[in-house]
mmCIF file of C-alpha atoms in Angstrom:
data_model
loop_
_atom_site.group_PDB
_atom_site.id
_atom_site.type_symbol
_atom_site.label_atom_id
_atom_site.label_comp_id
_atom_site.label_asym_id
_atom_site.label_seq_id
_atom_site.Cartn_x
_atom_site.Cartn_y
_atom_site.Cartn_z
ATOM 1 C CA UNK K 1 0.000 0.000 0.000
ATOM 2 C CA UNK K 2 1.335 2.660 -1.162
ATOM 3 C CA UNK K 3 0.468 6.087 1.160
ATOM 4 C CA UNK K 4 -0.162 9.641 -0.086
ATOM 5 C CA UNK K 5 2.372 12.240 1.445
ATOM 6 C CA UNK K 6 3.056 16.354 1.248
ATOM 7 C CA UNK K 7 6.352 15.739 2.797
ATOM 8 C CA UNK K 8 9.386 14.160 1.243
ATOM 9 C CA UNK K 9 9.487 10.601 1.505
ATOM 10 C CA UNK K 10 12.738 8.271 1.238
ATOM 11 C CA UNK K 11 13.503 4.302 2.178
ATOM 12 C CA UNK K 12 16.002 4.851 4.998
ATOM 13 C CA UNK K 13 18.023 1.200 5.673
ATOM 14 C CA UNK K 14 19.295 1.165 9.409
ATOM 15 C CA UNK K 15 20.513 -2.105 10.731
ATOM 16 C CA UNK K 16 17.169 -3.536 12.626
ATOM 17 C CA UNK K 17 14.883 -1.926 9.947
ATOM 18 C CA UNK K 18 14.339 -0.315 6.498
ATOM 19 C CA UNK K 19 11.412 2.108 6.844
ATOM 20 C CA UNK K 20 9.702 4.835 5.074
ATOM 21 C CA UNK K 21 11.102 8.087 6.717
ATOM 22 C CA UNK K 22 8.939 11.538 6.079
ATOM 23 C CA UNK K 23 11.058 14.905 5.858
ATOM 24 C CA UNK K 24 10.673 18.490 5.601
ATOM 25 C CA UNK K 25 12.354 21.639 6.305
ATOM 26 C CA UNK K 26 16.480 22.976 5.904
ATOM 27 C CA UNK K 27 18.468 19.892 5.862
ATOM 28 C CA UNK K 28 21.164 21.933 8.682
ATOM 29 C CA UNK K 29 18.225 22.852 11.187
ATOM 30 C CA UNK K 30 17.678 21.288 13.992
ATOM 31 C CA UNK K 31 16.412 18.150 13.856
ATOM 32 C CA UNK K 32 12.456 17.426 15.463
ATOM 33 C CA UNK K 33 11.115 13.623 15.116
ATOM 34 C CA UNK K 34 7.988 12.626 15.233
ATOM 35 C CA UNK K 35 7.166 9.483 16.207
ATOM 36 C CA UNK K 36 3.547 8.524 15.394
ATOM 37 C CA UNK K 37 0.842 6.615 17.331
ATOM 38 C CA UNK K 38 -1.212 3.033 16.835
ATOM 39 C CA UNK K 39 -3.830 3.285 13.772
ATOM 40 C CA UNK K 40 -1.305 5.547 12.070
ATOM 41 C CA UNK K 41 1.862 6.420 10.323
ATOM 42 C CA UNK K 42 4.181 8.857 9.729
ATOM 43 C CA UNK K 43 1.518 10.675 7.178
ATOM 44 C CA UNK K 44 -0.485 12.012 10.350
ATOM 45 C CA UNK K 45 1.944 14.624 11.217
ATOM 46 C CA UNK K 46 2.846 16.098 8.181
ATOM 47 C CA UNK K 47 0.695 19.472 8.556
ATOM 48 C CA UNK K 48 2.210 19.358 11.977
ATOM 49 C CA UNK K 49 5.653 19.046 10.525
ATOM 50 C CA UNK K 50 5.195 22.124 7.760
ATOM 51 C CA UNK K 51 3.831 24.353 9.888
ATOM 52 C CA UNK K 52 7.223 23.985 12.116
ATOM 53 C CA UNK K 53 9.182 27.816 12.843
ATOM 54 C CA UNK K 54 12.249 28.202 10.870
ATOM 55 C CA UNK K 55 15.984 27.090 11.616
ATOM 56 C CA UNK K 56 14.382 23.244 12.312
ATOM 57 C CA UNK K 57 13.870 19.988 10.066
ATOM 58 C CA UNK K 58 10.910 17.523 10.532
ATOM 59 C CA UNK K 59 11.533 14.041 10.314
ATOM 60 C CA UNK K 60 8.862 11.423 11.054
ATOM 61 C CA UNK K 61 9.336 7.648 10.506
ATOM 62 C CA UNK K 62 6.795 4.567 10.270
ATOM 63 C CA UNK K 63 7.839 2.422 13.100
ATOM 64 C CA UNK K 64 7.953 -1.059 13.003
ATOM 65 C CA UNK K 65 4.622 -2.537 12.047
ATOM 66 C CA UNK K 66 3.140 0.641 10.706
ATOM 67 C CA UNK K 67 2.583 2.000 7.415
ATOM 68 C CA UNK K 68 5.563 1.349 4.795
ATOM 69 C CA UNK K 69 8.028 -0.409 6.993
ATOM 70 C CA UNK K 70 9.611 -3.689 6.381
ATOM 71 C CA UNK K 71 6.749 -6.161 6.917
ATOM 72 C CA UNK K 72 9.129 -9.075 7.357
ATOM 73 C CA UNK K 73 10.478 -6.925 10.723
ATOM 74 C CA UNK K 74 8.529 -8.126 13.916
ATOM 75 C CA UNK K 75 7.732 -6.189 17.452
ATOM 76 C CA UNK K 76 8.967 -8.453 19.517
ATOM 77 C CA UNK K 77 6.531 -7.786 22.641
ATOM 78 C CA UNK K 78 7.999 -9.786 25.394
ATOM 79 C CA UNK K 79 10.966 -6.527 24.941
ATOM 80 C CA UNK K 80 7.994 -4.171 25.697
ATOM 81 C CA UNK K 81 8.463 -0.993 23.619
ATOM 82 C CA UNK K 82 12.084 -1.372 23.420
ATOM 83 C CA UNK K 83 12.266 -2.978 20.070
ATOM 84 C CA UNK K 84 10.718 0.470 19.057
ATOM 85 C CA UNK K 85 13.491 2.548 20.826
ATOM 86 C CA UNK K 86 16.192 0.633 19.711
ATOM 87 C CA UNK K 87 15.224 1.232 15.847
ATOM 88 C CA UNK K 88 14.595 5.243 16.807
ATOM 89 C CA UNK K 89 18.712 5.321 17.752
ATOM 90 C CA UNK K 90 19.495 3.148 15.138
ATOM 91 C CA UNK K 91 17.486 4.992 12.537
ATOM 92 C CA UNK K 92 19.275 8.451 14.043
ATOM 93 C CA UNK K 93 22.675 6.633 13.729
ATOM 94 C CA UNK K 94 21.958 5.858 9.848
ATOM 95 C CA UNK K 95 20.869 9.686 9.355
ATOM 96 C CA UNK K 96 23.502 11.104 10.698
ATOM 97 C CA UNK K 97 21.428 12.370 13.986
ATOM 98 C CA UNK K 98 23.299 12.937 17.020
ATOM 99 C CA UNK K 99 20.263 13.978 18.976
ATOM 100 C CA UNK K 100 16.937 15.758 18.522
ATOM 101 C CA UNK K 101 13.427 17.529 20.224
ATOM 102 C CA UNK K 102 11.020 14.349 20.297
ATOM 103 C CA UNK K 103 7.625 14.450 19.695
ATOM 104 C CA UNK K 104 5.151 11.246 20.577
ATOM 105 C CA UNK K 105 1.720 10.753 20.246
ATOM 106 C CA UNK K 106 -0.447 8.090 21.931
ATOM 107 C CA UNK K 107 1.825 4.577 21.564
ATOM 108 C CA UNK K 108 4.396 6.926 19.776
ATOM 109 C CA UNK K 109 4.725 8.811 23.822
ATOM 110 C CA UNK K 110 4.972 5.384 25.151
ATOM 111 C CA UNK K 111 8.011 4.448 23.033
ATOM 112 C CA UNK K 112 9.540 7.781 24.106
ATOM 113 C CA UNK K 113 9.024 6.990 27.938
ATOM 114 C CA UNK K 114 11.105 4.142 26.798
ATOM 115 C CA UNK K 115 13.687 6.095 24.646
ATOM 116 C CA UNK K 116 14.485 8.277 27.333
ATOM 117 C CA UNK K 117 15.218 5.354 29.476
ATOM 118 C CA UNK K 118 17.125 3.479 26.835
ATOM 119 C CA UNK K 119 19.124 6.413 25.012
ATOM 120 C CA UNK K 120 18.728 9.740 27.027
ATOM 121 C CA UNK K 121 22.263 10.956 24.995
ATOM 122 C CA UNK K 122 19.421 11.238 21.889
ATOM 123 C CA UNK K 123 16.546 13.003 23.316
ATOM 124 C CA UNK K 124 16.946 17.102 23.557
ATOM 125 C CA UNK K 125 12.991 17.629 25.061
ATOM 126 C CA UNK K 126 10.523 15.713 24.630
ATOM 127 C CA UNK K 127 6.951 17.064 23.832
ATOM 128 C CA UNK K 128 4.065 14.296 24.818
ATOM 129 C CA UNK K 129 0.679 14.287 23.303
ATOM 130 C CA UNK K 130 -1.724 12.380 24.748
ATOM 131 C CA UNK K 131 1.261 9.642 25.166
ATOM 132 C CA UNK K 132 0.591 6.258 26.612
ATOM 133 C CA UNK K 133 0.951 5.956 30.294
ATOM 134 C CA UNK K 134 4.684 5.017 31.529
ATOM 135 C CA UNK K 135 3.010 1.766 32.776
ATOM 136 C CA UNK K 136 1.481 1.017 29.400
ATOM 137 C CA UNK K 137 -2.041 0.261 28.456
ATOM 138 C CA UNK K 138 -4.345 -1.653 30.847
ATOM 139 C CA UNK K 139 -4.498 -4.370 32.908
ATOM 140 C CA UNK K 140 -2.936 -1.839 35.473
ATOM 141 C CA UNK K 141 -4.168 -0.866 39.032
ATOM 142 C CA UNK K 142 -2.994 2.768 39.933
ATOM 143 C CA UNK K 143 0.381 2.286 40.980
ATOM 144 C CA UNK K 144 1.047 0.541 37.796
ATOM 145 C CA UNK K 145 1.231 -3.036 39.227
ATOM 146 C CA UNK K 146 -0.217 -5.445 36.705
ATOM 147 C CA UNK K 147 -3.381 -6.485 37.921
ATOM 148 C CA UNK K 148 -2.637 -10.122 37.319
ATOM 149 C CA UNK K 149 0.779 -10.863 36.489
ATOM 150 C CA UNK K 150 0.455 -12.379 33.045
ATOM 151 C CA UNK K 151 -1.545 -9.055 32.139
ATOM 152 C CA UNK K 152 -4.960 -10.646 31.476
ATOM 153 C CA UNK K 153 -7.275 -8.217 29.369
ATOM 154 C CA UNK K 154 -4.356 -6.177 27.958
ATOM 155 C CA UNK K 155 -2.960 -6.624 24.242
ATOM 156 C CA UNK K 156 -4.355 -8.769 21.723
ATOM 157 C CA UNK K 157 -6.840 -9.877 23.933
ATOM 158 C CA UNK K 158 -8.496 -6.545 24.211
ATOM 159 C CA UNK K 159 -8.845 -5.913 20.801
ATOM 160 C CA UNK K 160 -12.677 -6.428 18.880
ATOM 161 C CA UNK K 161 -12.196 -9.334 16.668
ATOM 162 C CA UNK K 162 -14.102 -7.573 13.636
ATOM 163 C CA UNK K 163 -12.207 -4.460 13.969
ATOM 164 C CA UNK K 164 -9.279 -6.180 13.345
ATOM 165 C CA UNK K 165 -10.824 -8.282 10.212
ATOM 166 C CA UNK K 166 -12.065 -4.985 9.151
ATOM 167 C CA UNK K 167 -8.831 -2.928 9.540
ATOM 168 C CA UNK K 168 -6.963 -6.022 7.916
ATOM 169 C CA UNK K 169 -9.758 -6.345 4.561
ATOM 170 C CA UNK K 170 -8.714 -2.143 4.826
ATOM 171 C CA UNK K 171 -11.962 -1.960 4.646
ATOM 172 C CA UNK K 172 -12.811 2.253 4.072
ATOM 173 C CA UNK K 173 -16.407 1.396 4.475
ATOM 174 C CA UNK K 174 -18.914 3.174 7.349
ATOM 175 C CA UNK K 175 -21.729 0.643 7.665
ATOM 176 C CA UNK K 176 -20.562 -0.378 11.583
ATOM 177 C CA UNK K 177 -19.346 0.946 14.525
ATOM 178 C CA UNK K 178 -16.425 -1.013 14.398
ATOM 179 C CA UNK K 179 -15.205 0.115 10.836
ATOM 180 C CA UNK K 180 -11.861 1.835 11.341
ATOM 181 C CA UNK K 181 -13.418 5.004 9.440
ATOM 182 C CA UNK K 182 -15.969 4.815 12.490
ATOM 183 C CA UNK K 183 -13.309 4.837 15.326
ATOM 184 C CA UNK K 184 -10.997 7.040 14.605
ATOM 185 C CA UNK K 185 -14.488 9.719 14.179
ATOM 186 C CA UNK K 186 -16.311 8.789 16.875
ATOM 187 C CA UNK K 187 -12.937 8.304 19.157
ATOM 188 C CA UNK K 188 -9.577 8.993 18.030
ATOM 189 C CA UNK K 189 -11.020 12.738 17.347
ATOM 190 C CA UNK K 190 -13.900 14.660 18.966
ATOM 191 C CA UNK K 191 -16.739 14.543 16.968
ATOM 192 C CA UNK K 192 -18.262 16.059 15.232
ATOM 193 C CA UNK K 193 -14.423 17.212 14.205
ATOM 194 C CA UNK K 194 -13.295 15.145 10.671
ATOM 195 C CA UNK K 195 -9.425 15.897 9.519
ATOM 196 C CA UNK K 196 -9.557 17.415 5.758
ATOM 197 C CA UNK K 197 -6.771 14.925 4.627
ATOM 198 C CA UNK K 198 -9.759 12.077 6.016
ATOM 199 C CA UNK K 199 -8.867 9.781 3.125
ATOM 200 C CA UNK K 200 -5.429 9.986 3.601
ATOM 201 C CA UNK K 201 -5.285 9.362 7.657
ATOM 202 C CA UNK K 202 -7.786 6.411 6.998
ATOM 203 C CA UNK K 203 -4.719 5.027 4.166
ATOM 204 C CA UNK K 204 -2.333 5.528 6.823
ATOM 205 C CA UNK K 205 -4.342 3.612 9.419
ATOM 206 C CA UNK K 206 -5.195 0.651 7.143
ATOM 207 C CA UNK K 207 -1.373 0.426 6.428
ATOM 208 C CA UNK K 208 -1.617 -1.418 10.100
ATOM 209 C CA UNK K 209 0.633 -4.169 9.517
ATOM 210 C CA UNK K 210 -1.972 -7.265 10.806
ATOM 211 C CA UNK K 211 -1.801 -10.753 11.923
ATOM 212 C CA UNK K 212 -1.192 -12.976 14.434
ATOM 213 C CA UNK K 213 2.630 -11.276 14.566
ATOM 214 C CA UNK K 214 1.161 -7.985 14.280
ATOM 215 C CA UNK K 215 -2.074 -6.441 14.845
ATOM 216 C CA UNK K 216 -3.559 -7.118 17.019
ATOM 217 C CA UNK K 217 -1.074 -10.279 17.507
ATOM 218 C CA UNK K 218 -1.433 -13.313 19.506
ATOM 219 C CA UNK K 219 -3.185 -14.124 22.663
ATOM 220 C CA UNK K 220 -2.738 -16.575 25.025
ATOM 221 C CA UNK K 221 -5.175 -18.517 27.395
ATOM 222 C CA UNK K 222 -5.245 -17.008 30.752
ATOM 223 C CA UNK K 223 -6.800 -18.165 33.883
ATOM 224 C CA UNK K 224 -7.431 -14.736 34.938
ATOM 225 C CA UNK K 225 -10.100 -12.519 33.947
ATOM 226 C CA UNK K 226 -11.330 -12.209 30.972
ATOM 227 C CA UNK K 227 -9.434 -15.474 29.850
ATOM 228 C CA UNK K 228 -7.172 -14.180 27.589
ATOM 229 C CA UNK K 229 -3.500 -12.593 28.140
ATOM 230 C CA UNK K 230 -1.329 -10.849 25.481
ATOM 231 C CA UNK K 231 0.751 -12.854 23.271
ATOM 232 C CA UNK K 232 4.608 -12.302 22.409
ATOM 233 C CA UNK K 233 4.116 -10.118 18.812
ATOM 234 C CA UNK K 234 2.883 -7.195 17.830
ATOM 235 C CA UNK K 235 2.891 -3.086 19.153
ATOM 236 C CA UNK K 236 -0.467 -3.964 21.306
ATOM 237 C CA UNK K 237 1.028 -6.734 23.178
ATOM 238 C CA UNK K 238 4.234 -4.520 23.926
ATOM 239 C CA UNK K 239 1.901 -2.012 25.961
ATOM 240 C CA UNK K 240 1.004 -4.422 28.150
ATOM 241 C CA UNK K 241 1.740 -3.826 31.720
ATOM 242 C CA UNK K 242 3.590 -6.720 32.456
ATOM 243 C CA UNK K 243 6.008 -5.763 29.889
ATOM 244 C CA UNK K 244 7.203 -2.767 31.514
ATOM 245 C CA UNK K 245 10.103 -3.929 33.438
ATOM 246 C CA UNK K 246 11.248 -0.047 34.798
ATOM 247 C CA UNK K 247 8.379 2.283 34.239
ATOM 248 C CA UNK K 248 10.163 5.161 35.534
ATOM 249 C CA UNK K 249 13.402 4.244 34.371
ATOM 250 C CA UNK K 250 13.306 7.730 32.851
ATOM 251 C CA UNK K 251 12.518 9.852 35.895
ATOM 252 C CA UNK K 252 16.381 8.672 36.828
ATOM 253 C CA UNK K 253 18.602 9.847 34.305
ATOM 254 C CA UNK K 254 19.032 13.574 32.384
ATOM 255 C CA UNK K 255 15.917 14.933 32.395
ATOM 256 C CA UNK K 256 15.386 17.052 29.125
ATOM 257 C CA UNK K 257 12.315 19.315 29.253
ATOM 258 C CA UNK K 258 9.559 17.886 29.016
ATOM 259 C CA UNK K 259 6.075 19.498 27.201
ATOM 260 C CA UNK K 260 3.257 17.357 28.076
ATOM 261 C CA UNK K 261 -0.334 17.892 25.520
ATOM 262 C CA UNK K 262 -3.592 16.750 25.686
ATOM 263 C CA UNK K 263 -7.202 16.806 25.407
ATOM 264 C CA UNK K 264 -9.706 17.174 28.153
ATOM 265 C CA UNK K 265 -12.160 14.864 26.437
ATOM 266 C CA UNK K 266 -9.505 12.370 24.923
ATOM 267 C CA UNK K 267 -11.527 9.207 25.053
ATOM 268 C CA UNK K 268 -8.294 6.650 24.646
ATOM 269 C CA UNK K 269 -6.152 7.667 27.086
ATOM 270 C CA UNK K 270 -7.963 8.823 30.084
ATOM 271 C CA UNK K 271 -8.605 7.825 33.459
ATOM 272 C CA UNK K 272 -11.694 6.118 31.769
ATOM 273 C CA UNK K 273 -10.570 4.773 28.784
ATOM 274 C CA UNK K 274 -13.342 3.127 26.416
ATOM 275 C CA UNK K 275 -10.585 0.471 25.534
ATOM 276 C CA UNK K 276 -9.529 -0.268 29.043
ATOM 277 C CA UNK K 277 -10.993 -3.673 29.890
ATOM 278 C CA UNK K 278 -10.902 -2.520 33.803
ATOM 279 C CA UNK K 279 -12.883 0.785 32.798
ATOM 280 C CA UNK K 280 -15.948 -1.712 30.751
ATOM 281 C CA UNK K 281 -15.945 -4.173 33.051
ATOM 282 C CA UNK K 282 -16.666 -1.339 35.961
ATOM 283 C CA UNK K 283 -19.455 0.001 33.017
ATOM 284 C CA UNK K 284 -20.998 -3.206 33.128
ATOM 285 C CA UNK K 285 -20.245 -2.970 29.168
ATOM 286 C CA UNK K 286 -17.990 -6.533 29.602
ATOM 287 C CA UNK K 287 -19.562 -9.762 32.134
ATOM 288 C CA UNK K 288 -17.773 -11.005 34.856
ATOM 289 C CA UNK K 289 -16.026 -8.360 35.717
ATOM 290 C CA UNK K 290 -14.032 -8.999 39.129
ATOM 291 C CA UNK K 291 -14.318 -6.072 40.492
ATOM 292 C CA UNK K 292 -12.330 -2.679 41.734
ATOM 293 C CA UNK K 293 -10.101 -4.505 43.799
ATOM 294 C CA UNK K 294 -9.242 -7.063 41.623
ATOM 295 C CA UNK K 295 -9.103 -5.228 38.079
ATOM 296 C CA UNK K 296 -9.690 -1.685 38.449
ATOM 297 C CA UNK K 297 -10.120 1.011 35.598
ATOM 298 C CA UNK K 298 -6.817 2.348 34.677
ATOM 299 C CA UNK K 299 -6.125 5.594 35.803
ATOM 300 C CA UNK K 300 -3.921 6.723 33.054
ATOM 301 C CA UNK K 301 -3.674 10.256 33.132
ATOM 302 C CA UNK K 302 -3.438 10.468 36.884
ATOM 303 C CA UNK K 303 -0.163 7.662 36.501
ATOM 304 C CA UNK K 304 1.686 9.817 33.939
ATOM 305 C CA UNK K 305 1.140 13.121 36.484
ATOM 306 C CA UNK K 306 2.676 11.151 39.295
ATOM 307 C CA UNK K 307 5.536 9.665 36.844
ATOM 308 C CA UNK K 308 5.985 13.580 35.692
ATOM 309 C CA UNK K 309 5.921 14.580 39.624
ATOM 310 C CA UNK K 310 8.822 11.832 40.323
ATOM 311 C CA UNK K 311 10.746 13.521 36.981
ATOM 312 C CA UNK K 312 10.184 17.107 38.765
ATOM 313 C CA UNK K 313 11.554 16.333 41.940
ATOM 314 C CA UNK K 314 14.606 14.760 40.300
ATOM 315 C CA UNK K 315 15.206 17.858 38.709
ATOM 316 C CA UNK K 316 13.698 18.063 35.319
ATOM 317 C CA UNK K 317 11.067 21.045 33.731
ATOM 318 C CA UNK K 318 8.033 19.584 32.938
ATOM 319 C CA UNK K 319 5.193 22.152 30.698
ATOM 320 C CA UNK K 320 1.559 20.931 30.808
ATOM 321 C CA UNK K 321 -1.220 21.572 28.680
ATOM 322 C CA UNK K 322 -5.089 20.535 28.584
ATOM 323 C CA UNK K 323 -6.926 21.715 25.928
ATOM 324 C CA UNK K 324 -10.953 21.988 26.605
ATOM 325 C CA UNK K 325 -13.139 20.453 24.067
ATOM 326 C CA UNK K 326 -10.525 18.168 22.606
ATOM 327 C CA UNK K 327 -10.201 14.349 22.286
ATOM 328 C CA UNK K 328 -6.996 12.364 21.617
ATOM 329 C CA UNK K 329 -5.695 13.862 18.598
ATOM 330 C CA UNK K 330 -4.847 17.666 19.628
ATOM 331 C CA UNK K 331 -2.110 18.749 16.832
ATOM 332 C CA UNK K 332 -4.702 17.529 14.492
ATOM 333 C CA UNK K 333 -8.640 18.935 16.120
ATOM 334 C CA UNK K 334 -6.646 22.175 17.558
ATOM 335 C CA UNK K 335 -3.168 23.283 15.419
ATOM 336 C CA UNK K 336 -3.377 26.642 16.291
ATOM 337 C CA UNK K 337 -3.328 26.022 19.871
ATOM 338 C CA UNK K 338 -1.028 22.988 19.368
ATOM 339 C CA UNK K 339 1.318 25.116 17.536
ATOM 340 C CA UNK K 340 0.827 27.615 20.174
ATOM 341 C CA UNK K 341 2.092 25.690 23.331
ATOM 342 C CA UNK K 342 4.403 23.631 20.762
ATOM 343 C CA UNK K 343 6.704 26.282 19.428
ATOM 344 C CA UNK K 344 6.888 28.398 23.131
ATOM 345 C CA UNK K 345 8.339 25.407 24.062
ATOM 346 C CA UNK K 346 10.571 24.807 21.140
ATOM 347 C CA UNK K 347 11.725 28.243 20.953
ATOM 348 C CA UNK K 348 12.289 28.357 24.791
ATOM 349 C CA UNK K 349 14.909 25.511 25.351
#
């Protein structure tokens, strides 16, 4: 699949993975990445990435499993999100990037918690938008303890089964709920909001690489609630709790500024996320649900404030911004007041 772009596009070949690598802006400024979230690609932040001031230079890869990367290259989840991290300093080795301003968004802010654990030498700020909780995505009571310890609910096996058929037949239809066109509108975004490059985000999203390897990858049988546990392959099954071995790894070393975005109604990372088993069970949306004790509704948002509190105390700068009437997605729903907290920040360091 081949994906529209208003950027320049080149096949960059770095040791763990040949990718599709988006650029734009003087070739000597100073480098910005982008690294994208789940349902996406690199193509998502290209308005974001024009609209950048002068003296810097966008660049914004697929990762691994997304969009035009290798298909043949495999998350391998039992790492967690490292297998993404290690490609990001590999990938900055082969251009010829000593170190950059990092910008995540949703799983793409996850892999950066992990980057600035991994390779702190690379990361000159880092601005978060709507990123992933440092303990990862469900399946995780407040402190960010796995609610059962093979993460039961989280990964693959939280994933609707005919999304996933649908997403994999890239099906651009609208006739469900579950058809990807449907979730990212009714979730992804605040409705009644719709991005004017629609057709293009929805390519980028059906570029999902899918499968039993991939998305949403494998499950495993689990005695735990709801019976299923994540598997060892793909990007969902690498957000599971359980594969977080030092959360706050990053609140311990250099602490770059850090520029934290999101949206007051964001709807996938929240403190009630609709795709946080923990937060449907409590709905009474999923049966059997063993209660608050047992499985409670991730509190996302309130983890990552306590992870940035740790980061504060241990010295680092840490900007935060909520923008009302908002969902997941702010650079795309609200670019002028993206741009607005985004380049303050950029201009400041």
């Amino acid at each position: 699949m081949t994906i529209p772009t208003i950027t320049q596009a080149q096949r960059v070949a770095a040791p763990r993975l040949e990718t599709r690598v988006l650029t734009s802006g003087p070739p000597d400024g100073v480098p910005v990445i982008f690294i994208h979230g789940n349902l996406s690609a690199a193509t998502w932040w290209e308005e974001t990435m024009l609209r950048l001031p002068e003296g810097f230079r966008a660049i914004a890869p697929d990762l691994r499993a997304y969009g035009e990367a290798d298909a043949a290259v495999k998350v391998d989840a039992t790492r967690g999100l490292r297998d993404f991290s290690d490609d990001l300093d590999a990938l900055m080795e082969a251009m010829g990037i000593e170190a950059a301003h990092m910008v995540g968004h949703s799983l793409g802010g996850g892999v950066l918690w992990q980057m600035l654990t991994d390779h702190p030498e690379r990361v000159l700020s880092l601005t978060q938008v709507a990123p992933a909780s440092p303990y990862g995505f469900g399946c995780s009571k407040p402190d960010g303890t796995p609610a059962y310890p093979d993460g039961a609910g989280a990964g693959a096996a939280g994933v609707n089964p005919d999304f996933a058929r649908l997403l994999a037949e890239g099906d651009r239809g609208d006739e469900t709920p579950v058809h990807p066109r449907n979730v990212l509108n009714a979730v992804v975004w605040k409705p009644p909001f719709v991005p004017e490059r629609m057709e293009d985000i929805l390519t980028a999203a059906l570029a999902q690489h899918s499968g039993e390897q991939d998305y949403p990858g494998d499950a495993k049988p689990s005695e735990h609630w709801p019976g299923a546990a994540p598997g060892d392959f793909g990007p969902i099954n690498a957000l599971a709790p359980h594969r977080m071995p030092d959360p706050l790894g990053f609140t311990r070393g250099p602490t770059p500024p850090i520029c934290w975005i999101r949206g007051a109604d964001d709807a996938v990372v929240s403190d009630a996320s609709g795709f946080d088993l923990g937060a449907l069970g409590a709905a009474g949306a999923i049966p059997g649900w063993p209660g608050e004790e047992a499985y409670p509704p991730q509190p996302m948002i309130g983890q990552t404030e306590a992870a940035l509190a740790a980061y504060e105390a241990a010295g680092g700068r840490v900007e935060r911004h909520v923008f009302p009437d908002c969902g997941h997605s702010p650079y795309l729903e609200l670019p002028e007041a993206f741009d607005n907290a985004f380049h303050a920040f950029l201009k400041g360091l």
